[in-house]
Amino acid sequence: MKFYKDHYDVIVIGGALAGLSSALMLADKGLSVLVLERHNLPGGIATSFVRGGIEIEAALHEMMSIGPEGNRLKVGKFLEDMGVNVDWLKVPEAYHASLPGIEVTLHPGLETFAREVDKEVPGTYEKVLKLLNLCHTVFDSVNELSIHPMSKPMMLLMHEAFVKTAGYSTAEVMDTFDLPQKARDLLAPYWIYVGSGFSDLPFTIFSVLMADYIGYGSYIPRKFSHEMSLKMAERAEEMGVQIEYRQHVEKILVKDGKVYGVRTARGDEIYADYVISAAYPNKVYTSMIEPLSEVPEKALKMVNGRRLSLTAFSVIMILDKPAEELGIKDYSIFRGDTMDTDELYRDLAGLGPYRYLTCICHNYGNPEATPEGTCSFSITTLPRVDGWKAVTADEYDAVKHRVAEQMIDDMSKYFGVQLRDHILEIVIETPMTVAHYTGMWNGCIYGYAHTMEDHIVARLQTAHEEKFIQGLEFAGAHQISGDGMGPAVTNGRKAAKNVLDDIKAKKEAAAK
Ligand SMILES: Cc1cc2nc3c(=O)[nH]c(=O)nc-3n(C[C@H](O)[C@H](O)[C@H](O)COP(=O)(O)OP(=O)(O)OC[C@H]3O[C@@H](n4cnc5c(N)ncnc54)[C@H](O)[C@@H]3O)c2cc1C
């Protein structure tokens, strides 16, 4: 029997969250889909691994856009609609902020959050709630406009707050609320999840982040992020998608400006009308398109013009005592020696010591995350790719251990417990690990930086100009919805929608 069909409607490169979302949506519409994944299992970064007999989450801190049962948000609803039934657990808090002069745990719910901030900074309730409500209004507009684009005059009429704030940075909009510095600091910790300092972070992005995470809370799958990937892959196969693992796509075949297939490292040439790529446009346009003469100059200009965002450095530990016995009291801790996000962003260009850490103890979200009498604790920072690109192979081991030790020492000092004395298992994930494991360009997990010059609103308007090769779509953090597991699903859906829209347009044109 032949391994591959003679022809597919769509080939998806990469069987992680974005690619699998594309595959699910296309199979749901009856298209023949082949997913080629270079690893021996699905999920990409949404995975887990086993050390000393204990399953350990590789990445996920918390997921946005899931929402409670019966009132799912867009990612939770999409998965349910596709028949992917993940066992979601709600994360118990927004975060514990450990900042100069601040030690407080804040909880989701716009009013709850504003009340808790008010307790720390009396007299701010009304203003904080007004700011959060503004975020929520903008968030609703973004959700609606991403599905139903409309003319500018209509937008102004129906989405006034979105239009009025779209051209401003987070810092500029926050200034208009005239909040005391401490209240501003308490609103800032999630900034690292989108990776730009507030003077360069579009308020639209900040709004989506705050309205989703603070408004609805965040979720994790009971059996780690790999539960989601595995269930997505399983469901896709039930729906007729062919998934082949250990198949690295080396080339995307193009003729006369149009995609016609791919070639794998094994040498198979497989044909399709459309290709959806998880690989970064940087990689695709510089080495994967065959022949490279099919890559228009404009495509290279686009990738060179965009700034890569953040990568990840994470120390993941299994400790030999329950969390509370080690002084770990929260699911999520954001700890920094300042909350000046612009300063912290500049600092992320280096190789540490990093001044802003995000820590997770999964046991508070899922008491069964590790065997009884133990706990998991991870310390993560999200550096810019620049600094790590310069590390040579000879230096790598020393730099990796120095940075990990600094992070462990910092948190040990904070808890008043020497964490090193309690480590049962430890794994250090570096930007190189991410690059090696997923093939992501420079290990960049965040795609292209959202800045005031290049952000979601502008990208939505120019998306049609960035279709350089017919039939080629992209799905991953490098696309419009940006980074994160929830946005990966949305990016995958968008790529599938582009394919479906194109097929529909061609059918309509042929019928005329
Ligand atoms: C330490 C860490 C912590 C994180 N924490 C969170 C969090 O708390 N919340 C959150 O929402 N997000 C988090 N993220 C980010 C999130 O994991 C990613 O944004 C998301 O999972 C990306 O999914 P993806 O499908 O776009 O790509 P990836 O997971 O990067 O997958 C790409 C896939 O494509 C495959 N592939 C690539 N090239 C080829 C090729 N040429 N041929 C075949 N296959 C190929 C790869 O093998 C991989 O499976 C974290 C990431 C890290 C590293």
XYZ file of C-alpha atoms and ligand atoms in Angstrom:
565
model
C 0.000 0.000 0.000
C 1.206 3.488 -0.788
C 2.227 5.572 2.210
C 0.817 8.810 0.833
C -2.159 9.586 -1.397
C -1.453 10.945 -4.870
C -2.802 14.307 -3.847
C -4.174 16.148 -0.789
C -6.204 19.295 -0.543
C -3.921 20.559 2.225
C -0.563 19.579 3.741
C 0.086 20.950 7.226
C 3.728 21.200 8.280
C 3.896 20.711 12.069
C 1.553 18.692 14.253
C 1.426 21.053 17.223
C -1.485 23.194 18.466
C -1.597 25.568 15.497
C -1.212 22.871 12.831
C -3.664 20.508 14.500
C -6.244 23.299 14.802
C -5.932 23.932 11.063
C -6.266 20.217 10.389
C -9.361 19.831 12.589
C -11.128 22.752 10.963
C -10.305 21.651 7.408
C -11.270 18.031 8.037
C -14.532 19.277 9.538
C -15.262 20.879 6.158
C -14.508 17.638 4.336
C -11.036 18.430 2.963
C -8.311 15.787 2.690
C -5.509 16.787 5.036
C -2.021 15.425 5.685
C -0.087 16.583 8.770
C 3.683 16.047 8.687
C 5.416 16.307 12.050
C 9.147 15.873 12.461
C 8.867 14.498 15.999
C 7.559 11.129 17.063
C 4.638 12.695 18.922
C 2.234 15.624 18.529
C 2.155 18.930 20.370
C 5.420 20.761 19.781
C 5.918 22.867 22.901
C 2.570 21.688 24.274
C 4.090 18.515 25.657
C 5.373 16.785 28.773
C 8.272 14.487 29.545
C 9.082 11.888 32.167
C 12.000 12.016 34.619
C 12.447 9.555 37.456
C 9.006 8.130 36.678
C 7.294 11.514 37.098
C 5.470 13.224 34.222
C 6.498 16.876 34.010
C 4.854 19.742 32.103
C 7.302 21.139 29.536
C 5.876 24.613 29.149
C 2.335 25.546 30.114
C 1.861 27.996 32.974
C -1.704 28.942 32.141
C -3.956 29.148 29.137
C -6.191 31.981 28.067
C -9.482 31.927 26.115
C -10.815 28.703 27.652
C -13.545 29.968 30.010
C -15.775 27.954 32.381
C -17.840 24.941 31.362
C -21.104 26.107 29.842
C -19.619 29.492 28.924
C -16.470 28.638 27.030
C -14.398 31.357 25.376
C -13.243 31.008 21.781
C -10.458 28.425 22.221
C -12.392 26.304 24.729
C -15.447 26.462 22.472
C -13.547 25.576 19.301
C -12.045 22.506 20.953
C -15.446 21.419 22.263
C -17.076 22.037 18.877
C -14.432 19.854 17.269
C -15.078 17.072 19.783
C -11.775 17.554 21.624
C -12.789 17.053 25.245
C -10.006 18.323 27.458
C -10.364 17.975 31.236
C -9.837 21.645 32.150
C -8.874 22.807 35.639
C -9.282 26.432 36.633
C -6.160 28.105 37.982
C -7.050 29.390 41.478
C -5.565 32.881 41.226
C -4.415 35.537 38.783
C -0.967 35.893 40.326
C 1.082 36.650 43.367
C 3.004 39.872 42.748
C 6.348 40.065 44.504
C 7.607 43.529 43.621
C 9.400 46.288 45.535
C 7.102 47.088 48.481
C 4.430 44.637 47.251
C 3.584 41.088 48.331
C 0.030 40.279 47.347
C -2.013 37.561 45.662
C -4.659 38.825 43.250
C -7.599 36.877 41.855
C -9.494 36.878 38.550
C -12.787 38.667 37.998
C -12.674 42.348 37.039
C -14.416 43.582 40.195
C -12.588 41.163 42.503
C -9.269 42.244 41.045
C -10.090 45.969 41.345
C -11.218 45.444 44.960
C -7.994 43.610 45.807
C -5.879 46.338 44.224
C -7.896 48.895 46.203
C -7.033 47.071 49.427
C -3.350 47.572 48.614
C -3.764 51.089 47.228
C -6.880 52.590 48.842
C -9.028 54.875 46.722
C -8.226 53.280 43.368
C -11.221 50.934 42.961
C -13.231 53.094 40.547
C -10.296 53.947 38.323
C -8.904 50.402 38.161
C -12.339 48.979 37.394
C -12.855 51.624 34.696
C -9.532 50.679 33.124
C -10.352 46.964 33.249
C -13.809 47.591 31.779
C -12.186 49.563 28.964
C -9.899 46.581 28.343
C -12.952 44.360 28.225
C -14.739 46.572 25.703
C -11.655 46.617 23.457
C -11.325 42.826 23.859
C -14.951 42.338 22.717
C -14.305 44.563 19.700
C -11.145 42.654 18.741
C -13.029 39.365 18.946
C -15.874 40.659 16.820
C -13.744 42.481 14.258
C -11.475 39.484 13.743
C -14.561 37.587 12.530
C -16.575 40.433 10.945
C -14.255 43.070 9.501
C -16.022 46.365 8.761
C -15.402 49.780 7.231
C -13.689 52.472 9.296
C -16.829 54.672 9.677
C -18.859 51.644 10.839
C -16.053 50.699 13.191
C -16.056 54.146 14.732
C -19.798 53.918 15.215
C -19.858 50.442 16.710
C -16.410 50.063 18.282
C -15.589 53.546 19.490
C -13.321 52.555 22.397
C -11.321 50.212 20.178
C -10.829 52.849 17.459
C -10.006 55.604 19.954
C -7.334 53.597 21.780
C -5.908 51.618 18.835
C -3.147 54.114 18.051
C -1.907 54.423 21.630
C 0.558 52.527 23.730
C -0.350 50.912 27.045
C 1.715 53.545 28.872
C -0.134 56.382 27.111
C -3.596 55.040 27.935
C -2.609 54.201 31.514
C -1.327 57.774 31.982
C -4.828 59.091 31.327
C -6.101 57.154 34.376
C -3.678 58.946 36.678
C -3.187 55.924 38.930
C -0.632 55.829 41.760
C 2.549 53.959 40.770
C 1.785 51.046 43.089
C -1.579 50.423 41.412
C 0.071 50.609 37.981
C 2.638 48.082 39.165
C -0.092 45.701 40.301
C -1.682 45.855 36.856
C 1.562 45.165 35.013
C 2.867 41.637 35.818
C 1.301 39.872 32.801
C 3.287 42.153 30.451
C 5.888 39.401 30.012
C 3.270 37.159 28.363
C 3.216 39.558 25.411
C 6.825 40.662 25.661
C 6.991 44.406 25.040
C 7.558 47.251 27.490
C 4.482 49.407 28.053
C 5.741 52.388 26.048
C 5.939 50.129 22.970
C 3.038 47.777 23.708
C -0.173 48.628 21.838
C -3.026 49.149 24.286
C -5.112 46.758 22.162
C -2.783 43.871 23.057
C -2.734 44.823 26.737
C -6.552 44.933 26.686
C -6.887 41.446 25.256
C -4.387 40.105 27.769
C -6.074 41.683 30.791
C -9.690 41.085 29.759
C -9.051 37.433 28.996
C -6.800 36.466 31.927
C -8.256 38.771 34.596
C -11.823 38.744 33.295
C -12.226 34.984 32.900
C -9.273 33.398 34.680
C -6.924 30.849 33.194
C -6.999 27.090 32.800
C -4.722 24.063 32.523
C -5.484 20.547 31.275
C -5.520 17.964 34.088
C -2.982 15.777 32.265
C -0.667 18.632 31.248
C -0.617 20.462 27.926
C 0.106 17.166 26.219
C -3.432 16.033 27.056
C -4.658 18.755 24.705
C -2.193 17.900 21.913
C -2.851 14.169 22.135
C -6.617 14.605 22.145
C -6.436 17.010 19.204
C -4.306 14.566 17.205
C -6.541 11.635 18.120
C -9.690 13.530 17.115
C -8.106 14.761 13.875
C -7.310 11.171 12.925
C -10.878 10.117 13.758
C -12.012 12.847 11.364
C -9.886 11.398 8.573
C -6.721 13.479 8.866
C -3.556 11.521 8.041
C -0.825 12.365 10.550
C 2.680 11.118 9.905
C 5.355 11.520 12.572
C 9.149 11.546 12.116
C 8.632 13.359 8.807
C 10.682 16.523 8.522
C 9.574 18.753 5.674
C 12.640 20.215 4.023
C 11.160 21.896 0.970
C 7.941 23.547 -0.077
C 7.520 23.081 -3.813
C 6.438 26.122 -5.817
C 5.881 26.741 -9.500
C 4.775 29.970 -11.186
C 4.048 31.601 -7.834
C 1.868 28.734 -6.605
C 2.456 25.944 -4.095
C 2.091 22.380 -5.375
C 3.550 20.190 -2.620
C 6.413 19.450 -0.225
C 9.490 17.250 -0.041
C 10.438 15.516 3.195
C 13.935 14.704 4.477
C 13.178 11.090 3.555
C 12.848 12.219 -0.042
C 9.094 11.805 -0.471
C 7.479 14.352 -2.774
C 3.869 14.849 -1.756
C 1.397 16.985 -3.673
C -1.331 19.344 -2.485
C -3.187 22.519 -3.462
C -2.368 24.258 -0.185
C 0.442 24.103 2.380
C 0.104 25.475 5.918
C 3.471 25.968 7.604
C 4.340 26.042 11.300
C 7.910 26.901 10.335
C 8.671 30.622 10.563
C 8.357 32.709 7.385
C 12.064 33.552 7.952
C 12.973 29.908 7.480
C 10.466 29.234 4.711
C 11.520 32.195 2.556
C 15.256 31.760 3.092
C 15.663 27.991 2.775
C 12.475 25.973 2.312
C 10.902 27.298 -0.888
C 12.094 25.333 -3.899
C 13.262 26.941 -6.110
C 14.313 29.973 -4.035
C 13.893 32.108 -7.153
C 10.134 31.833 -6.451
C 10.544 33.927 -3.295
C 9.577 37.527 -4.070
C 11.869 40.295 -2.811
C 8.907 41.662 -0.809
C 8.714 38.466 1.266
C 12.342 38.834 2.331
C 11.792 42.503 3.108
C 8.811 41.586 5.276
C 10.718 39.046 7.399
C 13.774 41.285 7.666
C 11.592 44.222 8.687
C 9.949 42.386 11.563
C 11.550 42.176 14.984
C 11.667 38.749 16.611
C 10.227 38.723 20.097
C 11.059 36.584 23.118
C 12.340 33.090 23.695
C 12.254 31.096 26.951
C 14.644 30.000 29.681
C 13.025 27.717 32.213
C 14.245 25.753 35.222
C 11.748 22.989 35.920
C 12.101 21.091 39.189
C 10.408 18.307 41.095
C 11.002 18.973 44.795
C 11.002 16.403 47.584
C 8.402 18.070 49.828
C 4.855 19.420 49.471
C 4.847 23.061 48.333
C 3.589 24.528 51.602
C 6.470 22.929 53.539
C 8.921 24.776 51.280
C 7.221 28.146 51.723
C 5.646 28.029 48.241
C 2.132 29.372 48.742
C 0.896 30.273 45.275
C 0.223 28.790 41.861
C 1.842 31.704 40.046
C 4.443 34.201 41.270
C 5.709 37.151 39.266
C 8.822 38.510 40.926
C 10.848 41.537 39.905
C 13.074 44.204 41.395
C 11.154 46.829 39.432
C 7.914 46.969 37.486
C 9.313 49.395 34.922
C 8.472 47.177 31.943
C 10.600 49.188 29.483
C 13.648 48.751 31.695
C 12.903 45.036 32.142
C 12.504 44.617 28.386
C 15.956 46.153 27.795
C 17.366 43.807 30.447
C 16.003 40.751 28.596
C 18.531 41.338 25.806
C 21.298 40.077 28.117
C 22.262 36.758 29.664
C 21.196 37.469 33.217
C 20.995 37.781 36.092
C 17.401 38.277 34.991
C 15.408 40.775 37.010
C 11.928 39.461 36.287
C 10.932 35.851 36.919
C 7.672 33.983 36.544
C 7.254 30.898 38.728
C 4.637 28.159 38.698
C 3.722 25.491 41.211
C 1.343 23.213 39.303
C 0.191 21.433 42.468
C -1.950 24.455 43.386
C -3.826 24.107 40.073
C -3.812 20.329 40.122
C -3.080 18.580 43.442
C -2.313 15.386 41.493
C 0.359 17.038 39.333
C 3.138 15.149 41.145
C 3.267 12.136 43.520
C 2.218 12.690 47.128
C 4.863 14.357 49.276
C 6.459 16.156 46.305
C 5.704 19.251 44.254
C 6.662 20.776 40.943
C 8.151 24.234 40.771
C 9.374 26.017 37.663
C 11.196 29.328 37.346
C 11.018 30.958 33.949
C 12.297 34.079 32.299
C 11.625 35.074 28.720
C 14.777 36.610 27.235
C 15.056 38.279 23.853
C 16.635 36.089 21.214
C 19.496 38.571 20.640
C 21.619 37.727 23.697
C 21.349 33.961 23.322
C 22.212 34.055 19.617
C 25.702 35.192 20.576
C 26.425 32.258 22.935
C 28.997 29.903 21.401
C 28.897 26.115 21.707
C 31.922 26.253 24.025
C 30.264 28.741 26.383
C 26.789 27.212 26.302
C 27.018 24.788 29.217
C 28.592 27.324 31.571
C 26.110 30.079 30.643
C 23.140 27.732 31.017
C 24.214 26.581 34.493
C 25.126 30.080 35.662
C 21.718 31.483 34.659
C 19.819 28.525 36.195
C 21.767 28.794 39.448
C 21.070 32.525 39.694
C 17.346 31.893 39.244
C 17.264 29.079 41.823
C 19.278 31.175 44.305
C 16.978 34.157 43.868
C 13.857 32.097 44.584
C 15.590 30.231 47.444
C 16.341 33.571 49.101
C 12.730 34.595 48.585
C 11.297 31.448 50.216
C 14.025 31.283 52.859
C 14.623 27.657 51.825
C 17.600 26.325 49.883
C 15.712 24.810 46.957
C 18.867 23.028 45.749
C 18.665 20.761 48.817
C 15.208 19.559 47.725
C 15.641 18.789 44.038
C 14.550 15.301 42.978
C 14.588 16.089 39.262
C 15.679 19.171 37.359
C 15.496 20.106 33.692
C 16.844 23.329 32.236
C 15.153 24.495 29.041
C 17.067 27.139 27.130
C 16.366 29.020 23.895
C 18.541 26.366 22.228
C 16.303 23.600 23.609
C 13.273 25.312 22.092
C 15.040 25.833 18.747
C 16.224 22.231 18.703
C 12.934 20.693 19.793
C 10.511 22.683 17.635
C 12.729 24.119 14.912
C 11.447 27.590 15.822
C 13.586 30.339 14.304
C 16.212 31.320 16.909
C 14.102 29.502 19.497
C 11.664 32.408 19.340
C 8.406 31.291 20.976
C 6.644 34.668 20.648
C 6.799 35.279 16.899
C 7.248 38.883 15.814
C 7.213 41.575 18.502
C 4.005 43.551 18.855
C 5.192 47.128 18.787
C 3.626 50.496 18.113
C 4.895 50.333 14.498
C 3.888 46.745 13.849
C 0.901 45.434 15.727
C -2.260 43.425 15.405
C -4.446 46.236 14.027
C -1.924 47.162 11.325
C -1.244 43.502 10.561
C -4.950 42.775 10.125
C -5.163 45.578 7.596
C -2.102 44.503 5.601
C -2.531 40.709 5.859
C -3.675 40.392 2.220
C -0.465 42.120 1.043
C 1.620 39.467 2.793
C 0.403 36.592 0.640
C 3.507 36.209 -1.447
C 2.950 32.681 -2.743
C -0.459 31.358 -3.720
C -1.655 28.448 -1.625
C 0.907 29.025 1.145
C -0.408 29.875 4.605
C 1.317 30.059 7.982
C 0.124 28.904 11.401
C 2.131 29.650 14.551
C 3.173 32.429 16.923
C 4.534 34.281 13.887
C 0.954 34.982 12.795
C -1.581 37.664 13.674
C -2.802 36.410 17.042
C 0.770 36.045 18.303
C 2.190 33.761 20.965
C 0.742 31.349 23.462
C -1.182 28.099 23.347
C -4.600 29.784 22.997
C -3.415 32.113 20.219
C -1.725 29.114 18.517
C -5.174 27.544 18.170
C -6.596 30.817 16.825
C -3.696 31.189 14.375
C -4.288 27.645 13.140
C -7.974 28.351 12.631
C -7.195 31.545 10.739
C -4.859 29.705 8.344
C -7.585 27.117 7.725
C -10.134 29.872 7.149
C -7.859 31.501 4.571
C -7.708 28.184 2.704
C -11.490 27.729 2.870
C -12.116 31.323 1.724
C -9.761 30.826 -1.214
C -11.485 27.600 -2.265
C -14.865 29.318 -2.031
C -13.672 32.323 -4.063
C -12.293 30.008 -6.761
C -15.556 28.044 -6.927
C -17.552 31.267 -7.237
C -15.247 32.542 -9.962
C -15.537 29.241 -11.864
C -19.344 29.324 -11.602
C -19.531 32.784 -13.229
C 8.907 27.459 28.679
C 7.667 27.863 27.954
C 6.548 28.253 28.672
C 5.379 28.611 28.014
N 4.273 28.941 28.741
C 3.108 29.218 28.128
C 1.931 29.469 28.892
O 1.937 29.447 30.096
N 0.796 29.751 28.225
C 0.718 29.767 26.872
O -0.359 29.997 26.338
N 1.820 29.535 26.116
C 3.013 29.263 26.719
N 4.139 29.025 25.970
C 4.078 29.246 24.519
C 3.351 28.130 23.821
O 3.820 26.906 24.290
C 3.533 28.227 22.318
O 3.250 29.553 21.864
C 2.599 27.283 21.563
O 2.545 26.012 22.154
C 3.085 27.209 20.140
O 2.340 26.295 19.407
P 2.578 26.160 17.843
O 1.646 25.150 17.362
O 2.462 27.513 17.219
O 4.114 25.778 17.651
P 5.137 24.749 18.295
O 4.648 24.171 19.564
O 6.440 25.463 18.302
O 5.188 23.576 17.258
C 5.698 23.624 15.978
C 5.647 22.197 15.465
O 6.042 22.164 14.113
C 6.961 21.100 13.941
N 7.805 21.466 12.805
C 8.509 22.620 12.647
N 9.163 22.608 11.475
C 8.838 21.429 10.868
C 9.205 20.844 9.632
N 10.020 21.479 8.786
N 8.699 19.613 9.320
C 7.869 18.970 10.170
N 7.501 19.472 11.366
C 7.979 20.695 11.706
C 7.717 21.035 15.267
O 8.338 19.789 15.474
C 6.584 21.288 16.250
O 5.889 20.121 16.599
C 5.331 28.631 26.602
C 6.454 28.221 25.868
C 7.614 27.836 26.535
C 8.797 27.389 25.724
